[in-house]
Short mmCIF file of C-alpha atoms in Angstrom, two decimals:
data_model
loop_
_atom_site.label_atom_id
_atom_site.label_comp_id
_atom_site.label_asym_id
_atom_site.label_seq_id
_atom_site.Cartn_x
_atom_site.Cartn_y
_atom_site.Cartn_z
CA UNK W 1 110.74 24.19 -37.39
CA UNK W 2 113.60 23.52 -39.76
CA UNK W 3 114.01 20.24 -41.10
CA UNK W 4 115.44 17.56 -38.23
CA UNK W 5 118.88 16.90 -40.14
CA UNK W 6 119.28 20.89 -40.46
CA UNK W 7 118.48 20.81 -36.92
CA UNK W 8 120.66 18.55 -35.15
CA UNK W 9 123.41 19.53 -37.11
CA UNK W 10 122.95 23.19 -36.46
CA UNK W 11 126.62 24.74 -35.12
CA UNK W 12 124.91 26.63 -32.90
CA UNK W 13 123.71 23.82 -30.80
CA UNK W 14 125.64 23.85 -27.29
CA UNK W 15 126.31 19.89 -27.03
CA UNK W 16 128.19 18.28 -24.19
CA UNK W 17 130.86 15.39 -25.38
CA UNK W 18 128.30 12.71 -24.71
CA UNK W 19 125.52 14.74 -27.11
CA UNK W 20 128.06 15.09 -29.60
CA UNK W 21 128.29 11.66 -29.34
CA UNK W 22 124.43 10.56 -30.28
CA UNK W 23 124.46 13.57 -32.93
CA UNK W 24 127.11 11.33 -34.42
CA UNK W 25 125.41 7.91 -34.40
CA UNK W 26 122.13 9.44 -35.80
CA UNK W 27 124.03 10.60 -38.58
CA UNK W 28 126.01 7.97 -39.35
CA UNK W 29 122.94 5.81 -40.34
CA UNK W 30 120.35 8.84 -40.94
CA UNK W 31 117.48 8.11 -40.04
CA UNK W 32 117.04 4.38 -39.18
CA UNK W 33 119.66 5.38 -35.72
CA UNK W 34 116.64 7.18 -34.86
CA UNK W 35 113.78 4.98 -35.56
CA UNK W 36 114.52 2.21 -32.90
CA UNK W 37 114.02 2.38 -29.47
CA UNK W 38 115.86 4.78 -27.13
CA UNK W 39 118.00 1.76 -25.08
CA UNK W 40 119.15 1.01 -29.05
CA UNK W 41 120.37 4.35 -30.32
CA UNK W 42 121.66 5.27 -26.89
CA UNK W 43 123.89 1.66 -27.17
CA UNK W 44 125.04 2.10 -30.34
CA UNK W 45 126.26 6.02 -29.76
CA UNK W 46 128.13 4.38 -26.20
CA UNK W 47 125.63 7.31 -23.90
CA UNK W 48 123.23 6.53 -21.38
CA UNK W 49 119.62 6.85 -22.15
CA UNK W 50 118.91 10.73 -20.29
CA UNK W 51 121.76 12.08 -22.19
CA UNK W 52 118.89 10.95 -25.29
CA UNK W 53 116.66 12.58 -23.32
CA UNK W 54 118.59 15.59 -22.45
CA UNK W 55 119.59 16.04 -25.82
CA UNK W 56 116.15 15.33 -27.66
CA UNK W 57 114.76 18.48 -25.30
CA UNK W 58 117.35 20.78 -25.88
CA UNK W 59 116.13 20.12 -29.41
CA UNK W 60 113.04 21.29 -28.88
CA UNK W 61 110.78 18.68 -28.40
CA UNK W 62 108.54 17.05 -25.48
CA UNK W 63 110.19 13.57 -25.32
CA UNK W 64 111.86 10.57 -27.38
CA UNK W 65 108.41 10.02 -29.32
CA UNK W 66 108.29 13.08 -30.49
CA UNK W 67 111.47 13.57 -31.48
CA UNK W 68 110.82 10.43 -33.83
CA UNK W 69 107.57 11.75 -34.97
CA UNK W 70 109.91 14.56 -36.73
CA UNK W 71 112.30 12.37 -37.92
CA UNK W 72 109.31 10.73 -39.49
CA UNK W 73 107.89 13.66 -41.13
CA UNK W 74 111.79 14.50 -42.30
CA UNK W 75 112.11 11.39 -43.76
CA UNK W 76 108.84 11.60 -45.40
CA UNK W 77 109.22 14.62 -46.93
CA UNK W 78 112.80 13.67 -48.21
CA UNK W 79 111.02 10.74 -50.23
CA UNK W 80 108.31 13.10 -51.72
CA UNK W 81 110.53 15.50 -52.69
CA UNK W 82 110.61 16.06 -56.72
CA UNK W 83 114.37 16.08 -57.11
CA UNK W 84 114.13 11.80 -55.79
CA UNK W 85 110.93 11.44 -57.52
CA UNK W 86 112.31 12.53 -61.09
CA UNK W 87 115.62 10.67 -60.46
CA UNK W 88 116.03 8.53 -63.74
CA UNK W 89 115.07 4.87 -63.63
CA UNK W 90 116.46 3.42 -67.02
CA UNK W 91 119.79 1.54 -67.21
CA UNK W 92 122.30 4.01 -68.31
CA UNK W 93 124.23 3.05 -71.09
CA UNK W 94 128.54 2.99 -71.58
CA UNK W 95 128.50 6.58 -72.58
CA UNK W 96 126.92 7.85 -69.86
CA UNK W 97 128.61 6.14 -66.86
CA UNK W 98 131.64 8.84 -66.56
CA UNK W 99 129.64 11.60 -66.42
CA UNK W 100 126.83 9.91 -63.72
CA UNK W 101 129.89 8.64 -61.84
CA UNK W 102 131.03 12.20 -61.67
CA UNK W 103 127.28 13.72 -60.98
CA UNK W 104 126.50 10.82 -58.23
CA UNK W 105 130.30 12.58 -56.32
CA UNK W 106 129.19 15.70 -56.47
CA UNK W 107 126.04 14.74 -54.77
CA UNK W 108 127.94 12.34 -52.34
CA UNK W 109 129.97 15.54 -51.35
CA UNK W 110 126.77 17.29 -50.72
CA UNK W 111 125.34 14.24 -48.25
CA UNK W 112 129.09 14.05 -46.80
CA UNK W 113 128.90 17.64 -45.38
CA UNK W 114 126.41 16.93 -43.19
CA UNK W 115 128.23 13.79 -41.38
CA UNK W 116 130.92 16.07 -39.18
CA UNK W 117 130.25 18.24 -36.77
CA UNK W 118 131.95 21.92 -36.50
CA UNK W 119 133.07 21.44 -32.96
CA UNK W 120 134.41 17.37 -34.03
CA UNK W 121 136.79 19.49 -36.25
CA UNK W 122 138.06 21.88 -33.73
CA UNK W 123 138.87 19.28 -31.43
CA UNK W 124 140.49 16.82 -33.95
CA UNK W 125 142.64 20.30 -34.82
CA UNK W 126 143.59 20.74 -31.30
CA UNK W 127 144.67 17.03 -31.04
CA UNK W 128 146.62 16.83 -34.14
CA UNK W 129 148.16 20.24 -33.41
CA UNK W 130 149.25 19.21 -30.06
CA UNK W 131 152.97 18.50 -30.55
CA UNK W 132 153.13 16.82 -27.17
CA UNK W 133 152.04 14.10 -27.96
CA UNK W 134 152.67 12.06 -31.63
CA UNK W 135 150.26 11.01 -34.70
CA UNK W 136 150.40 7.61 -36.32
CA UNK W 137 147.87 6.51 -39.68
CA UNK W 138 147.26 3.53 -40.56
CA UNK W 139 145.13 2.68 -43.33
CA UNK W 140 143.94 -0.74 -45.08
CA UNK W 141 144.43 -2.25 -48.55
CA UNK W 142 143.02 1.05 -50.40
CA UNK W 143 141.97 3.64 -47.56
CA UNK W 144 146.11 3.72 -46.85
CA UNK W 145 145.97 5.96 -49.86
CA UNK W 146 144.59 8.65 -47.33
CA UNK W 147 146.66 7.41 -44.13
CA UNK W 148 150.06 8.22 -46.48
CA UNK W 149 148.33 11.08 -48.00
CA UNK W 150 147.19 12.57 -44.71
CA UNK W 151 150.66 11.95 -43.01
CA UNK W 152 152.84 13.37 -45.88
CA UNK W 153 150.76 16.95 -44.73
CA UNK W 154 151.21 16.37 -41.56
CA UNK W 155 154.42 15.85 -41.74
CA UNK W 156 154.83 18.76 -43.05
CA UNK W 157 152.93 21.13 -40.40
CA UNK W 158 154.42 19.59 -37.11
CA UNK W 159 156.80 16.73 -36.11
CA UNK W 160 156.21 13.24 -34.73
CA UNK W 161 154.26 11.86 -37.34
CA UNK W 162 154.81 8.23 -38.23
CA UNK W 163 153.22 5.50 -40.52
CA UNK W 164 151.73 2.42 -38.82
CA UNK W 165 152.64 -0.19 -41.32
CA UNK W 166 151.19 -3.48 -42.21
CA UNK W 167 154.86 -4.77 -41.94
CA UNK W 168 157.17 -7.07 -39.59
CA UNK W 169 158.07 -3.60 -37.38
CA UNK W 170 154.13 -2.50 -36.82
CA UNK W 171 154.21 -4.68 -33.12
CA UNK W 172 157.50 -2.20 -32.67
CA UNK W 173 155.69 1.22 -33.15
CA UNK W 174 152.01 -0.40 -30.96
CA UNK W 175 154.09 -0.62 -28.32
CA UNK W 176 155.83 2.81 -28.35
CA UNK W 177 152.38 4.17 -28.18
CA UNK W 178 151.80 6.70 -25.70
CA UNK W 179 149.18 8.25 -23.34
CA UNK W 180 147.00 11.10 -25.96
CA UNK W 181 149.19 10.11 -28.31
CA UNK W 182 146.69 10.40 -31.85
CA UNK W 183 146.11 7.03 -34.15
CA UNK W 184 144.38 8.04 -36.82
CA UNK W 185 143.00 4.51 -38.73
CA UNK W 186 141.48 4.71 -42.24
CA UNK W 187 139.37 1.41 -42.11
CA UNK W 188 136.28 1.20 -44.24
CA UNK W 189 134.41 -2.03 -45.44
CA UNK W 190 135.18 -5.08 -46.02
CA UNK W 191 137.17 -4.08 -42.98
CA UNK W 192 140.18 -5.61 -41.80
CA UNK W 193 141.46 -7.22 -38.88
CA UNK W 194 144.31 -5.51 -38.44
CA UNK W 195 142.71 -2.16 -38.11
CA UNK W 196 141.08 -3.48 -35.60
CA UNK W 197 144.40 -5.01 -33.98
CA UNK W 198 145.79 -1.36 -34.19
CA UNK W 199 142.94 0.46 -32.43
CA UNK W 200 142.99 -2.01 -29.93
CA UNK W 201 146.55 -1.52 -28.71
CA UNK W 202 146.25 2.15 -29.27
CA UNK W 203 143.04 2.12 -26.67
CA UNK W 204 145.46 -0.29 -24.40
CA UNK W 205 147.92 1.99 -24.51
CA UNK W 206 145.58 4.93 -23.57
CA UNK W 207 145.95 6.85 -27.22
CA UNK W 208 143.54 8.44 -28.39
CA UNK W 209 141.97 6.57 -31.92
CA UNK W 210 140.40 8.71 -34.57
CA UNK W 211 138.21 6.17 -36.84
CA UNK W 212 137.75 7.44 -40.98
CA UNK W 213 135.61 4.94 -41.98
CA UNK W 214 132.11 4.21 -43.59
CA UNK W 215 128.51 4.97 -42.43
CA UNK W 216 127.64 1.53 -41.36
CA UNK W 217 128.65 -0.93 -38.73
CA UNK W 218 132.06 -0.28 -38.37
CA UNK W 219 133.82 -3.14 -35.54
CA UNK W 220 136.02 0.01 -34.46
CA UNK W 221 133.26 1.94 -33.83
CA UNK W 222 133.14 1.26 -29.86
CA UNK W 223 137.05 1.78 -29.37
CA UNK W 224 136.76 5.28 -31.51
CA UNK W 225 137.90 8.61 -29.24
CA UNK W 226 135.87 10.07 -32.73
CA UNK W 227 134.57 8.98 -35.83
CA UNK W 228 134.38 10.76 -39.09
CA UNK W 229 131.97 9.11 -41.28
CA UNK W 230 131.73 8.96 -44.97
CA UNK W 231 129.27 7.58 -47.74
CA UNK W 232 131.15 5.05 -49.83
CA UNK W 233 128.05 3.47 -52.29
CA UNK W 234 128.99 4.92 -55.92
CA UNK W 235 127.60 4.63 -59.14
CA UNK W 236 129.99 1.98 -59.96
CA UNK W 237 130.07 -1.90 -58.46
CA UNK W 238 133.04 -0.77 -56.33
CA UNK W 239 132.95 1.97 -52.91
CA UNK W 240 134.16 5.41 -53.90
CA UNK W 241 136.49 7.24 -51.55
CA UNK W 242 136.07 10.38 -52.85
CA UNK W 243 133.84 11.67 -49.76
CA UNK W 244 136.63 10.39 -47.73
CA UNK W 245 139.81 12.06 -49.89
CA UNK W 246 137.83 15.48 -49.64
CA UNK W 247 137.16 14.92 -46.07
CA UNK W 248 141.01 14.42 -45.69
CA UNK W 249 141.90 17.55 -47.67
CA UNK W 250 139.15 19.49 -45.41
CA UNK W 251 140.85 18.42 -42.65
CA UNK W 252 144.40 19.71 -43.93
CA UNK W 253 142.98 22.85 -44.80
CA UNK W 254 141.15 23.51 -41.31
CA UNK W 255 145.30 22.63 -39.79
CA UNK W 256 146.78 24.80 -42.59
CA UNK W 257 144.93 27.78 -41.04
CA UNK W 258 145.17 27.00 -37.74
CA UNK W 259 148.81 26.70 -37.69
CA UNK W 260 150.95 29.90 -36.84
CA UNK W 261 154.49 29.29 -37.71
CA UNK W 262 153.42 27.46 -40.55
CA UNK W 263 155.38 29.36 -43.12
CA UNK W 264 159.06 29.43 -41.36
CA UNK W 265 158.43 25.64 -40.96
CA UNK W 266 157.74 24.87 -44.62
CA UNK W 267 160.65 27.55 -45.52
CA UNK W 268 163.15 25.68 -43.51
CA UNK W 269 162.29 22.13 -44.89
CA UNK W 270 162.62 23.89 -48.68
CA UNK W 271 166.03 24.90 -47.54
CA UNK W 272 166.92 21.91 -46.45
CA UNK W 273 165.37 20.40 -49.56
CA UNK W 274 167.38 22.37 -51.42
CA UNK W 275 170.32 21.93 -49.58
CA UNK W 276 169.80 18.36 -50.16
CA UNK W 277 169.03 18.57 -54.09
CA UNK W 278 171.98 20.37 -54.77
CA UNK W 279 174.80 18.35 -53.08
CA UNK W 280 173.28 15.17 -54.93
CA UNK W 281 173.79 17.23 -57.99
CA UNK W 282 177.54 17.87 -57.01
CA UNK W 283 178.05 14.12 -56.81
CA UNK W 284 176.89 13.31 -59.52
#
């Protein structure tokens, strides 16, 4: 059998919504979501406990015990492996921090991969796609760096995309909220209240909230349509977002592809650009 994290992260795997939905929580704290007792995992992943025991069966094995007898050898063998057990110990000194910083990314990428699921991606397409209904971001004191990054893109592959601002006019845009409409929040730790204020009314207004945040105990976690999870602990005393900035460019390369009248849309707005660029040139 293939390693448990290869396993339940296998895109071959025909999940229902509320499987997707554990594969999620076990990988947002890999492996100690898996180590508790069912009533605990099955909690914090919002299922009941037989869609556990559905899914632990479709996985192959005989019951909850013996699914966490795997994740028990997984985790075992993970710890034993030689690339953690000749991981340097010493104190590394000025000169070496930029290129460990850069080394401890490349291996953050590596874990990050394995935190989404193929068919979260599709769906989150199809939502954001969907010009029926509108997109806002909103994003905290550093994560809005991807909320305005994300929504410039959008912005450019379909209309009705706004900013949710931490301004006097955010109550304005809450309220204009409608049913499906997307609200995409950036909110990783410390996290902030007014995320949480925003995916509140979004949930009250029947949107739809898509959570970027960290791998730990998000408060936004329980009023998340879907969560896309990144590690933030760097080599440096403060998070990295660079998991979370490639997960963002991921994302608009997955729309890019999957958007059909992509290239008379971006050769209109040029024009227009254009159009633009050159008049301000006349009065000048």
């Amino acid at each position: 059998m293939p390693p448990l994290r290869d396993l339940i992260t296998d895109p071959g795997l025909d999940l229902t919504p509320s499987e997707r939905k554990v594969v999620r929580a076990l990988l947002d704290q890999y492996p100690r979501n898996g180590l508790g007792p069912m009533a605990r995992l099955a909690e914090h992943a919002g299922v009941s406990d037989p869609t556990i025991v559905r899914l632990v069966k479709k996985l192959g094995f005989g019951g909850y015990a013996e699914f966490q007898d795997a994740l028990l050898s997984d985790m075992d063998h993970r710890l034993r492996s030689p690339r953690t057990l000749l991981q340097p110990r010493s104190n590394l000194n000025q000169d070496d921090a930029w290129s460990h910083y850069l080394a401890h990314s490349h291996n953050l990428l590596a874990e990050t991969q394995a935190l989404t699921q193929p068919e979260d991606v599709r769906i989150l397409a199809q939502w954001l796609l969907d010009t029926r209904h509108q997109v806002y971001c909103f994003g905290g004191r550093f994560s809005s760096l991807m909320a305005t990054y994300l929504l410039n893109h959008l912005r450019l592959l379909r209309p009705g995309c706004f900013a949710l601002e931490d301004n006097a006019q955010l109550p304005d845009r809450l309220f204009d909220l409608q049913r499906q409409d997307v609200v995409l929040v950036f909110d990783y730790r410390r996290y902030q209240t007014q995320a949480l204020r925003v995916a509140t009314a979004a949930k009250n207004n029947n949107a739809r909230v898509v959570l970027f945040t960290d791998i730990y105990a998000s408060p936004l976690r329980e009023l998340a349509d879907m969560i896309i999870s990144a590690p933030v602990e760097s080599a440096s005393p403060f998070d990295t977002m660079v998991p979370a900035l490639a997960q963002v460019e991921a994302l608009i390369a997955c729309l890019t592809l999957r958007s059909p009248d992509l290239a008379d849309r971006l050769e209109g707005i040029d024009a227009l650009r254009n159009d633009f660029d050159t008049h301000l040139l006349e009065d000048k």
